[in-house]
């Protein structure tokens, strides 16, 4: 199939594009960022994702992936643009609206009936009440007859995005019309996982409920972890014990400094905001968000006043194997340290370029060991595998002895103070 992906150099657009191209579909990535598109043509990935460079090289060589700045004629036009948060927690649909206009004016002259697939995370109702009317008015065509409409949420995780995309637990196809649902089902025909066909709004809600549930699991285990810390109980033994219950499962049960990233914080906030708009007080969701923020505060409180002190921050990405720092705990923690008058020296294997855009004026070390040199204190905020290799000797280069782990990754003999263990 010919698939045009709008937002094609973003995390979701790019990984989706690589995934479909690796299945021999003809994919065209469209984006506003011409520099990144040029990079893709030369084999450079616009985002850091393990394994992506090899697949990019292969699909470019096979001729299954190209780039464009305008949408070419295609069977499927997939929207993967951003839906960032508004100050009230709701989502900003500016990019969705703009792209819907562009799609409408583009398909106006087409003699075919493309299917428009919304892959961006959008609150229930958006595909039908925002995308559909804009495409209809700008194209002069009708949904369900002249063009199709599907909402197909994405569940991939950064760091394992390609594996997740190609091996989903389930594929959700929210359809406005059956023909479009059938076409998108064909697109996924040789993917593993359960294929589920729903209404547009149910598909939109499944994505939010999914992320809100996982965020709840994290805040739950952090609550238990904070209590275990006070009681001298090892939270990881407790987490392992409950994870053996099939009804619970082991994922998202690592207590620590809390969740970040471009999805959980924004999606839980958007769901809470939607609830409020509909006259329902989302008590559990509010508490999940508050507990998550509190983990960052607890770490800073444990550190104590840092004015005039040098603090090594190991790990800037919101999770390992990505360069994404959006809503990373490191942002709040570094911001607070800088405001206090501490001198921060940061290190991350992949995320220093992205973090430099947020904090251009802190110090960045070339290695974790270098960051530790002469530091009065150290905090570990991302569980990158390479931090497992740090030795007691590396930490003896510090001036102080305070080492606080927000993620459990250092060798036990280093005797760091775990946030919840
Ligand atoms: P992103 O910011 O990395 O990518 C968005 C891309 O859209 C950018 O490359 C931007 O240049 C491009 N863009 C914006 N306006 C455009 C326009 N008018 N024309 C062409 N391109 C345009 O965002 P992301 O992280 O890939 O997320 C995209 C959507 O997918 C969001 O709704 C997000 O919530 C959802 N999602 C993200 C993840 C994730 O792990 N990042 C997972 C599942 C779902």
PDB file of N, CA and C in Angstrom, residues 225-262:
ATOM      1  N   UNK A 225       6.574   1.865  47.796  1.00  0.00           N
ATOM      2  CA  UNK A 225       8.024   1.982  47.963  1.00  0.00           C
ATOM      3  C   UNK A 225       8.379   2.991  49.050  1.00  0.00           C
ATOM      4  N   UNK A 226       7.701   4.127  49.059  1.00  0.00           N
ATOM      5  CA  UNK A 226       7.989   5.138  50.082  1.00  0.00           C
ATOM      6  C   UNK A 226       7.726   4.572  51.480  1.00  0.00           C
ATOM      7  N   UNK A 227       6.673   3.783  51.587  1.00  0.00           N
ATOM      8  CA  UNK A 227       6.344   3.180  52.882  1.00  0.00           C
ATOM      9  C   UNK A 227       7.373   2.103  53.240  1.00  0.00           C
ATOM     10  N   UNK A 228       7.738   1.278  52.243  1.00  0.00           N
ATOM     11  CA  UNK A 228       8.732   0.232  52.481  1.00  0.00           C
ATOM     12  C   UNK A 228      10.055   0.839  52.965  1.00  0.00           C
ATOM     13  N   UNK A 229      10.432   1.951  52.373  1.00  0.00           N
ATOM     14  CA  UNK A 229      11.680   2.615  52.771  1.00  0.00           C
ATOM     15  C   UNK A 229      11.653   2.938  54.269  1.00  0.00           C
ATOM     16  N   UNK A 230      10.520   3.459  54.715  1.00  0.00           N
ATOM     17  CA  UNK A 230      10.398   3.802  56.139  1.00  0.00           C
ATOM     18  C   UNK A 230      10.432   2.561  57.028  1.00  0.00           C
ATOM     19  N   UNK A 231       9.924   1.450  56.486  1.00  0.00           N
ATOM     20  CA  UNK A 231       9.816   0.229  57.296  1.00  0.00           C
ATOM     21  C   UNK A 231      11.022  -0.696  57.143  1.00  0.00           C
ATOM     22  N   UNK A 232      11.963  -0.289  56.287  1.00  0.00           N
ATOM     23  CA  UNK A 232      13.150  -1.130  56.079  1.00  0.00           C
ATOM     24  C   UNK A 232      12.849  -2.390  55.289  1.00  0.00           C
ATOM     25  N   UNK A 233      11.823  -2.334  54.439  1.00  0.00           N
ATOM     26  CA  UNK A 233      11.467  -3.494  53.607  1.00  0.00           C
ATOM     27  C   UNK A 233      11.968  -3.237  52.187  1.00  0.00           C
ATOM     28  N   UNK A 234      12.478  -4.272  51.516  1.00  0.00           N
ATOM     29  CA  UNK A 234      12.971  -4.093  50.148  1.00  0.00           C
ATOM     30  C   UNK A 234      11.788  -4.064  49.176  1.00  0.00           C
ATOM     31  N   UNK A 235      11.540  -2.914  48.591  1.00  0.00           N
ATOM     32  CA  UNK A 235      10.390  -2.745  47.688  1.00  0.00           C
ATOM     33  C   UNK A 235      10.472  -3.688  46.484  1.00  0.00           C
ATOM     34  N   UNK A 236      11.702  -3.984  46.025  1.00  0.00           N
ATOM     35  CA  UNK A 236      11.792  -4.850  44.839  1.00  0.00           C
ATOM     36  C   UNK A 236      11.351  -6.283  45.154  1.00  0.00           C
ATOM     37  N   UNK A 237      11.591  -6.727  46.388  1.00  0.00           N
ATOM     38  CA  UNK A 237      11.074  -8.050  46.775  1.00  0.00           C
ATOM     39  C   UNK A 237       9.553  -8.021  46.790  1.00  0.00           C
ATOM     40  N   UNK A 238       9.016  -6.913  47.287  1.00  0.00           N
ATOM     41  CA  UNK A 238       7.551  -6.779  47.358  1.00  0.00           C
ATOM     42  C   UNK A 238       6.970  -6.731  45.941  1.00  0.00           C
ATOM     43  N   UNK A 239       7.607  -5.926  45.076  1.00  0.00           N
ATOM     44  CA  UNK A 239       7.114  -5.796  43.692  1.00  0.00           C
ATOM     45  C   UNK A 239       7.148  -7.154  42.995  1.00  0.00           C
ATOM     46  N   UNK A 240       8.236  -7.897  43.215  1.00  0.00           N
ATOM     47  CA  UNK A 240       8.361  -9.219  42.586  1.00  0.00           C
ATOM     48  C   UNK A 240       7.254 -10.138  43.106  1.00  0.00           C
ATOM     49  N   UNK A 241       7.011 -10.045  44.385  1.00  0.00           N
ATOM     50  CA  UNK A 241       5.983 -10.892  44.991  1.00  0.00           C
ATOM     51  C   UNK A 241       4.601 -10.619  44.430  1.00  0.00           C
ATOM     52  N   UNK A 242       4.272  -9.348  44.247  1.00  0.00           N
ATOM     53  CA  UNK A 242       2.918  -9.076  43.726  1.00  0.00           C
ATOM     54  C   UNK A 242       2.846  -9.313  42.214  1.00  0.00           C
ATOM     55  N   UNK A 243       4.002  -9.135  41.542  1.00  0.00           N
ATOM     56  CA  UNK A 243       4.006  -9.314  40.079  1.00  0.00           C
ATOM     57  C   UNK A 243       3.737 -10.764  39.685  1.00  0.00           C
ATOM     58  N   UNK A 244       3.971 -11.690  40.618  1.00  0.00           N
ATOM     59  CA  UNK A 244       3.721 -13.107  40.297  1.00  0.00           C
ATOM     60  C   UNK A 244       2.231 -13.414  40.217  1.00  0.00           C
ATOM     61  N   UNK A 245       1.433 -12.504  40.693  1.00  0.00           N
ATOM     62  CA  UNK A 245      -0.020 -12.634  40.555  1.00  0.00           C
ATOM     63  C   UNK A 245      -0.368 -12.265  39.116  1.00  0.00           C
ATOM     64  N   UNK A 246      -0.931 -13.214  38.377  1.00  0.00           N
ATOM     65  CA  UNK A 246      -1.189 -12.970  36.944  1.00  0.00           C
ATOM     66  C   UNK A 246      -2.115 -11.788  36.721  1.00  0.00           C
ATOM     67  N   UNK A 247      -2.929 -11.492  37.738  1.00  0.00           N
ATOM     68  CA  UNK A 247      -3.847 -10.364  37.560  1.00  0.00           C
ATOM     69  C   UNK A 247      -3.103  -9.031  37.617  1.00  0.00           C
ATOM     70  N   UNK A 248      -1.876  -9.050  38.133  1.00  0.00           N
ATOM     71  CA  UNK A 248      -1.124  -7.787  38.285  1.00  0.00           C
ATOM     72  C   UNK A 248      -0.067  -7.625  37.194  1.00  0.00           C
ATOM     73  N   UNK A 249       0.762  -8.663  36.946  1.00  0.00           N
ATOM     74  CA  UNK A 249       1.841  -8.622  35.940  1.00  0.00           C
ATOM     75  C   UNK A 249       2.995  -7.709  36.361  1.00  0.00           C
ATOM     76  N   UNK A 250       4.219  -8.039  35.896  1.00  0.00           N
ATOM     77  CA  UNK A 250       5.405  -7.368  36.440  1.00  0.00           C
ATOM     78  C   UNK A 250       5.724  -5.981  35.877  1.00  0.00           C
ATOM     79  N   UNK A 251       5.045  -5.575  34.823  1.00  0.00           N
ATOM     80  CA  UNK A 251       5.465  -4.335  34.164  1.00  0.00           C
ATOM     81  C   UNK A 251       5.061  -3.084  34.953  1.00  0.00           C
ATOM     82  N   UNK A 252       5.906  -2.071  34.848  1.00  0.00           N
ATOM     83  CA  UNK A 252       5.635  -0.769  35.476  1.00  0.00           C
ATOM     84  C   UNK A 252       5.496  -0.889  36.993  1.00  0.00           C
ATOM     85  N   UNK A 253       6.319  -1.762  37.579  1.00  0.00           N
ATOM     86  CA  UNK A 253       6.314  -1.910  39.036  1.00  0.00           C
ATOM     87  C   UNK A 253       7.699  -1.609  39.618  1.00  0.00           C
ATOM     88  N   UNK A 254       8.465  -0.736  38.952  1.00  0.00           N
ATOM     89  CA  UNK A 254       9.756  -0.337  39.504  1.00  0.00           C
ATOM     90  C   UNK A 254       9.570   1.004  40.196  1.00  0.00           C
ATOM     91  N   UNK A 255       9.709   1.012  41.507  1.00  0.00           N
ATOM     92  CA  UNK A 255       9.487   2.290  42.190  1.00  0.00           C
ATOM     93  C   UNK A 255      10.729   3.160  42.037  1.00  0.00           C
ATOM     94  N   UNK A 256      10.538   4.457  42.159  1.00  0.00           N
ATOM     95  CA  UNK A 256      11.650   5.385  41.986  1.00  0.00           C
ATOM     96  C   UNK A 256      11.168   6.811  41.840  1.00  0.00           C
ATOM     97  N   UNK A 257      11.856   7.540  40.967  1.00  0.00           N
ATOM     98  CA  UNK A 257      11.623   8.990  40.870  1.00  0.00           C
ATOM     99  C   UNK A 257      10.400   9.332  39.992  1.00  0.00           C
ATOM    100  N   UNK A 258       9.716   8.316  39.505  1.00  0.00           N
ATOM    101  CA  UNK A 258       8.428   8.569  38.828  1.00  0.00           C
ATOM    102  C   UNK A 258       8.513   8.600  37.319  1.00  0.00           C
ATOM    103  N   UNK A 259       7.347   8.712  36.701  1.00  0.00           N
ATOM    104  CA  UNK A 259       7.303   8.682  35.240  1.00  0.00           C
ATOM    105  C   UNK A 259       7.530  10.061  34.640  1.00  0.00           C
ATOM    106  N   UNK A 260       7.967  10.054  33.370  1.00  0.00           N
ATOM    107  CA  UNK A 260       8.117  11.309  32.615  1.00  0.00           C
ATOM    108  C   UNK A 260       7.793  10.982  31.176  1.00  0.00           C
ATOM    109  N   UNK A 261       8.396  11.738  30.259  1.00  0.00           N
ATOM    110  CA  UNK A 261       8.221  11.437  28.847  1.00  0.00           C
ATOM    111  C   UNK A 261       7.118  12.233  28.201  1.00  0.00           C
ATOM    112  N   UNK A 262       6.966  11.966  26.907  1.00  0.00           N
ATOM    113  CA  UNK A 262       6.036  12.787  26.129  1.00  0.00           C
ATOM    114  C   UNK A 262       4.607  12.271  26.220  1.00  0.00           C
TER     115      UNK A 262
END
